[in-house]
Amino acid sequence: MKIRVDRELCEGNSVCVALAPALFDLDDDNMAVPMVENPAAEAMAEAERAANGCPREAIALDG
Ligand code: SF4
């Protein structure tokens, strides 16, 4: 699985950081960035929570 954030859609509201603090952070431009590009299988549920919780649908999980 690979985590991607669409920077055109992200509005920097930190919902993903709150839901999955091990996987996301905000950069200097207040955009979410994945901290782990290819998370382990155990992190899948957390990544899905963040993707489903993003109000802008800016998070894609590939693979
Ligand atoms: S929840 Fe979505 S809109 Fe909010 S910071 Fe994360 S990726 Fe960006």
Short mmCIF file of N, CA, C and O and ligand atoms in Angstrom, two decimals:
data_model
loop_
_atom_site.label_atom_id
_atom_site.label_comp_id
_atom_site.label_asym_id
_atom_site.label_seq_id
_atom_site.Cartn_x
_atom_site.Cartn_y
_atom_site.Cartn_z
N MET A 1 0.84 -1.19 0.00
CA MET A 1 0.00 0.00 0.00
C MET A 1 0.88 1.25 0.00
O MET A 1 1.90 1.31 0.66
N LYS A 2 0.44 2.23 -0.74
CA LYS A 2 1.15 3.51 -0.78
C LYS A 2 0.16 4.63 -0.46
O LYS A 2 -0.95 4.66 -0.99
N ILE A 3 0.58 5.55 0.41
CA ILE A 3 -0.29 6.66 0.80
C ILE A 3 0.05 7.87 -0.05
O ILE A 3 1.21 8.24 -0.18
N ARG A 4 -0.97 8.48 -0.63
CA ARG A 4 -0.77 9.71 -1.38
C ARG A 4 -1.72 10.79 -0.89
O ARG A 4 -2.87 10.50 -0.54
N VAL A 5 -1.25 12.02 -0.85
CA VAL A 5 -2.10 13.17 -0.50
C VAL A 5 -2.16 14.10 -1.70
O VAL A 5 -1.12 14.49 -2.24
N ASP A 6 -3.35 14.42 -2.13
CA ASP A 6 -3.53 15.37 -3.24
C ASP A 6 -3.44 16.79 -2.68
O ASP A 6 -4.35 17.25 -1.97
N ARG A 7 -2.37 17.46 -3.02
CA ARG A 7 -2.13 18.80 -2.45
C ARG A 7 -3.09 19.84 -3.03
O ARG A 7 -3.24 20.92 -2.47
N GLU A 8 -3.72 19.53 -4.13
CA GLU A 8 -4.74 20.44 -4.67
C GLU A 8 -5.99 20.42 -3.80
O GLU A 8 -6.72 21.40 -3.73
N LEU A 9 -6.24 19.29 -3.16
CA LEU A 9 -7.47 19.13 -2.38
C LEU A 9 -7.26 19.40 -0.90
O LEU A 9 -8.17 19.87 -0.21
N CYS A 10 -6.07 19.11 -0.39
CA CYS A 10 -5.81 19.25 1.05
C CYS A 10 -5.99 20.70 1.50
O CYS A 10 -5.52 21.63 0.85
N GLU A 11 -6.70 20.86 2.63
CA GLU A 11 -6.89 22.21 3.18
C GLU A 11 -6.20 22.36 4.53
O GLU A 11 -6.42 23.34 5.24
N GLY A 12 -5.40 21.37 4.91
CA GLY A 12 -4.57 21.49 6.11
C GLY A 12 -5.32 21.53 7.42
O GLY A 12 -4.87 22.16 8.37
N ASN A 13 -6.44 20.85 7.49
CA ASN A 13 -7.25 20.91 8.72
C ASN A 13 -6.79 19.91 9.79
O ASN A 13 -7.39 19.85 10.87
N SER A 14 -5.80 19.10 9.49
CA SER A 14 -5.18 18.18 10.48
C SER A 14 -6.03 17.02 10.92
O SER A 14 -5.70 16.34 11.88
N VAL A 15 -7.14 16.78 10.24
CA VAL A 15 -7.97 15.64 10.63
C VAL A 15 -7.17 14.34 10.51
O VAL A 15 -7.21 13.50 11.41
N CYS A 16 -6.42 14.20 9.44
CA CYS A 16 -5.65 12.97 9.25
C CYS A 16 -4.57 12.83 10.32
O CYS A 16 -4.27 11.72 10.77
N VAL A 17 -3.98 13.95 10.72
CA VAL A 17 -2.95 13.91 11.77
C VAL A 17 -3.56 13.44 13.09
O VAL A 17 -2.96 12.66 13.82
N ALA A 18 -4.77 13.91 13.37
CA ALA A 18 -5.44 13.50 14.60
C ALA A 18 -5.83 12.02 14.55
O ALA A 18 -5.72 11.31 15.56
N LEU A 19 -6.25 11.56 13.38
CA LEU A 19 -6.72 10.17 13.26
C LEU A 19 -5.57 9.17 13.12
O LEU A 19 -5.69 8.03 13.55
N ALA A 20 -4.49 9.61 12.53
CA ALA A 20 -3.36 8.70 12.28
C ALA A 20 -2.04 9.44 12.48
O ALA A 20 -1.31 9.71 11.53
N PRO A 21 -1.72 9.78 13.73
CA PRO A 21 -0.54 10.60 13.99
C PRO A 21 0.78 9.93 13.59
O PRO A 21 1.77 10.63 13.37
N ALA A 22 0.79 8.62 13.48
CA ALA A 22 2.03 7.95 13.09
C ALA A 22 2.24 8.01 11.58
O ALA A 22 3.34 7.75 11.09
N LEU A 23 1.21 8.36 10.86
CA LEU A 23 1.29 8.29 9.40
C LEU A 23 1.29 9.64 8.70
O LEU A 23 1.73 9.74 7.55
N PHE A 24 0.77 10.69 9.37
CA PHE A 24 0.65 12.00 8.70
C PHE A 24 1.21 13.11 9.57
O PHE A 24 1.15 13.07 10.79
N ASP A 25 1.70 14.14 8.89
CA ASP A 25 2.11 15.37 9.56
C ASP A 25 1.79 16.51 8.59
O ASP A 25 1.53 16.27 7.41
N LEU A 26 1.82 17.73 9.09
CA LEU A 26 1.65 18.88 8.20
C LEU A 26 3.02 19.47 7.89
O LEU A 26 3.88 19.54 8.76
N ASP A 27 3.22 19.88 6.64
CA ASP A 27 4.51 20.48 6.28
C ASP A 27 4.45 22.00 6.52
O ASP A 27 3.47 22.53 7.06
N ASP A 28 5.48 22.71 6.11
CA ASP A 28 5.56 24.15 6.35
C ASP A 28 4.48 24.93 5.62
O ASP A 28 4.18 26.07 5.97
N ASP A 29 3.91 24.32 4.60
CA ASP A 29 2.83 24.97 3.85
C ASP A 29 1.45 24.58 4.39
O ASP A 29 0.43 24.87 3.78
N ASN A 30 1.43 23.89 5.55
CA ASN A 30 0.18 23.42 6.14
C ASN A 30 -0.54 22.41 5.26
O ASN A 30 -1.77 22.38 5.21
N MET A 31 0.23 21.61 4.57
CA MET A 31 -0.33 20.53 3.76
C MET A 31 0.04 19.21 4.42
O MET A 31 1.16 19.06 4.93
N ALA A 32 -0.88 18.27 4.37
CA ALA A 32 -0.58 16.96 4.95
C ALA A 32 0.45 16.23 4.09
O ALA A 32 0.39 16.28 2.86
N VAL A 33 1.37 15.57 4.77
CA VAL A 33 2.34 14.74 4.07
C VAL A 33 2.39 13.38 4.77
O VAL A 33 2.35 13.30 6.00
N PRO A 34 2.44 12.31 3.99
CA PRO A 34 2.60 10.99 4.59
C PRO A 34 3.99 10.88 5.20
O PRO A 34 4.98 11.24 4.56
N MET A 35 4.07 10.42 6.41
CA MET A 35 5.38 10.25 7.06
C MET A 35 6.00 8.91 6.69
O MET A 35 7.20 8.72 6.83
N VAL A 36 5.17 8.00 6.25
CA VAL A 36 5.63 6.68 5.83
C VAL A 36 5.04 6.44 4.45
O VAL A 36 3.83 6.55 4.28
N GLU A 37 5.89 6.17 3.48
CA GLU A 37 5.35 6.02 2.14
C GLU A 37 4.67 4.66 1.95
O GLU A 37 3.60 4.57 1.36
N ASN A 38 5.30 3.64 2.46
CA ASN A 38 4.72 2.30 2.33
C ASN A 38 4.54 1.70 3.71
O ASN A 38 5.39 0.95 4.18
N PRO A 39 3.45 2.01 4.39
CA PRO A 39 3.26 1.53 5.76
C PRO A 39 3.06 0.02 5.82
O PRO A 39 2.63 -0.61 4.86
N ALA A 40 3.40 -0.51 6.97
CA ALA A 40 3.23 -1.95 7.19
C ALA A 40 1.75 -2.30 7.22
O ALA A 40 0.89 -1.45 7.41
N ALA A 41 1.48 -3.57 7.02
CA ALA A 41 0.09 -4.05 6.97
C ALA A 41 -0.67 -3.69 8.23
O ALA A 41 -1.87 -3.40 8.18
N GLU A 42 0.03 -3.65 9.37
CA GLU A 42 -0.66 -3.36 10.64
C GLU A 42 -1.18 -1.92 10.67
O GLU A 42 -2.06 -1.60 11.47
N ALA A 43 -0.61 -1.06 9.85
CA ALA A 43 -1.03 0.34 9.85
C ALA A 43 -2.19 0.60 8.89
O ALA A 43 -2.68 1.71 8.77
N MET A 44 -2.63 -0.45 8.21
CA MET A 44 -3.68 -0.31 7.20
C MET A 44 -4.97 0.30 7.76
O MET A 44 -5.55 1.21 7.16
N ALA A 45 -5.40 -0.18 8.93
CA ALA A 45 -6.65 0.30 9.51
C ALA A 45 -6.54 1.79 9.83
O ALA A 45 -7.48 2.56 9.60
N GLU A 46 -5.39 2.18 10.35
CA GLU A 46 -5.19 3.59 10.69
C GLU A 46 -5.19 4.45 9.43
O GLU A 46 -5.78 5.53 9.39
N ALA A 47 -4.54 3.97 8.39
CA ALA A 47 -4.50 4.71 7.13
C ALA A 47 -5.91 4.84 6.54
O ALA A 47 -6.29 5.90 6.03
N GLU A 48 -6.69 3.79 6.65
CA GLU A 48 -8.05 3.83 6.12
C GLU A 48 -8.92 4.79 6.92
O GLU A 48 -9.77 5.49 6.37
N ARG A 49 -8.71 4.81 8.24
CA ARG A 49 -9.45 5.76 9.08
C ARG A 49 -9.17 7.19 8.64
O ARG A 49 -10.08 8.01 8.53
N ALA A 50 -7.92 7.48 8.40
CA ALA A 50 -7.55 8.83 7.98
C ALA A 50 -8.14 9.15 6.60
O ALA A 50 -8.69 10.24 6.38
N ALA A 51 -8.02 8.21 5.68
CA ALA A 51 -8.54 8.45 4.33
C ALA A 51 -10.05 8.66 4.36
O ALA A 51 -10.58 9.57 3.71
N ASN A 52 -10.74 7.85 5.16
CA ASN A 52 -12.19 7.99 5.25
C ASN A 52 -12.60 9.24 6.01
O ASN A 52 -13.67 9.80 5.77
N GLY A 53 -11.74 9.70 6.92
CA GLY A 53 -12.07 10.86 7.73
C GLY A 53 -11.74 12.18 7.08
O GLY A 53 -12.21 13.23 7.53
N CYS A 54 -10.93 12.16 6.04
CA CYS A 54 -10.54 13.41 5.39
C CYS A 54 -11.77 14.05 4.73
O CYS A 54 -12.35 13.48 3.81
N PRO A 55 -12.15 15.23 5.17
CA PRO A 55 -13.35 15.86 4.62
C PRO A 55 -13.19 16.31 3.17
O PRO A 55 -14.17 16.59 2.49
N ARG A 56 -11.95 16.37 2.70
CA ARG A 56 -11.69 16.79 1.32
C ARG A 56 -11.42 15.61 0.39
O ARG A 56 -11.14 15.81 -0.78
N GLU A 57 -11.47 14.40 0.94
CA GLU A 57 -11.16 13.20 0.15
C GLU A 57 -9.82 13.35 -0.58
O GLU A 57 -9.69 13.04 -1.76
N ALA A 58 -8.84 13.87 0.17
CA ALA A 58 -7.53 14.17 -0.44
C ALA A 58 -6.54 13.02 -0.29
O ALA A 58 -5.45 13.09 -0.84
N ILE A 59 -6.93 11.99 0.47
CA ILE A 59 -6.00 10.89 0.74
C ILE A 59 -6.37 9.67 -0.10
O ILE A 59 -7.51 9.22 -0.08
N ALA A 60 -5.39 9.17 -0.84
CA ALA A 60 -5.61 7.97 -1.64
C ALA A 60 -4.67 6.88 -1.12
O ALA A 60 -3.52 7.14 -0.77
N LEU A 61 -5.19 5.67 -1.05
CA LEU A 61 -4.40 4.51 -0.67
C LEU A 61 -4.30 3.61 -1.89
O LEU A 61 -5.30 3.07 -2.34
N ASP A 62 -3.10 3.49 -2.41
CA ASP A 62 -2.91 2.68 -3.62
C ASP A 62 -2.32 1.32 -3.27
O ASP A 62 -1.46 1.23 -2.40
N GLY A 63 -2.74 0.36 -3.99
CA GLY A 63 -2.14 -0.97 -3.85
C GLY A 63 -2.80 -1.82 -2.81
O GLY A 63 -3.70 -1.45 -2.13
S1 SF4 B 1 -7.57 15.38 6.59
FE1 SF4 B 1 -7.41 15.75 4.39
S2 SF4 B 1 -7.68 17.94 4.13
FE2 SF4 B 1 -7.19 17.56 6.27
S3 SF4 B 1 -4.98 17.80 6.43
FE3 SF4 B 1 -5.39 15.63 6.09
S4 SF4 B 1 -5.28 15.34 3.86
FE4 SF4 B 1 -5.48 17.53 4.26
#
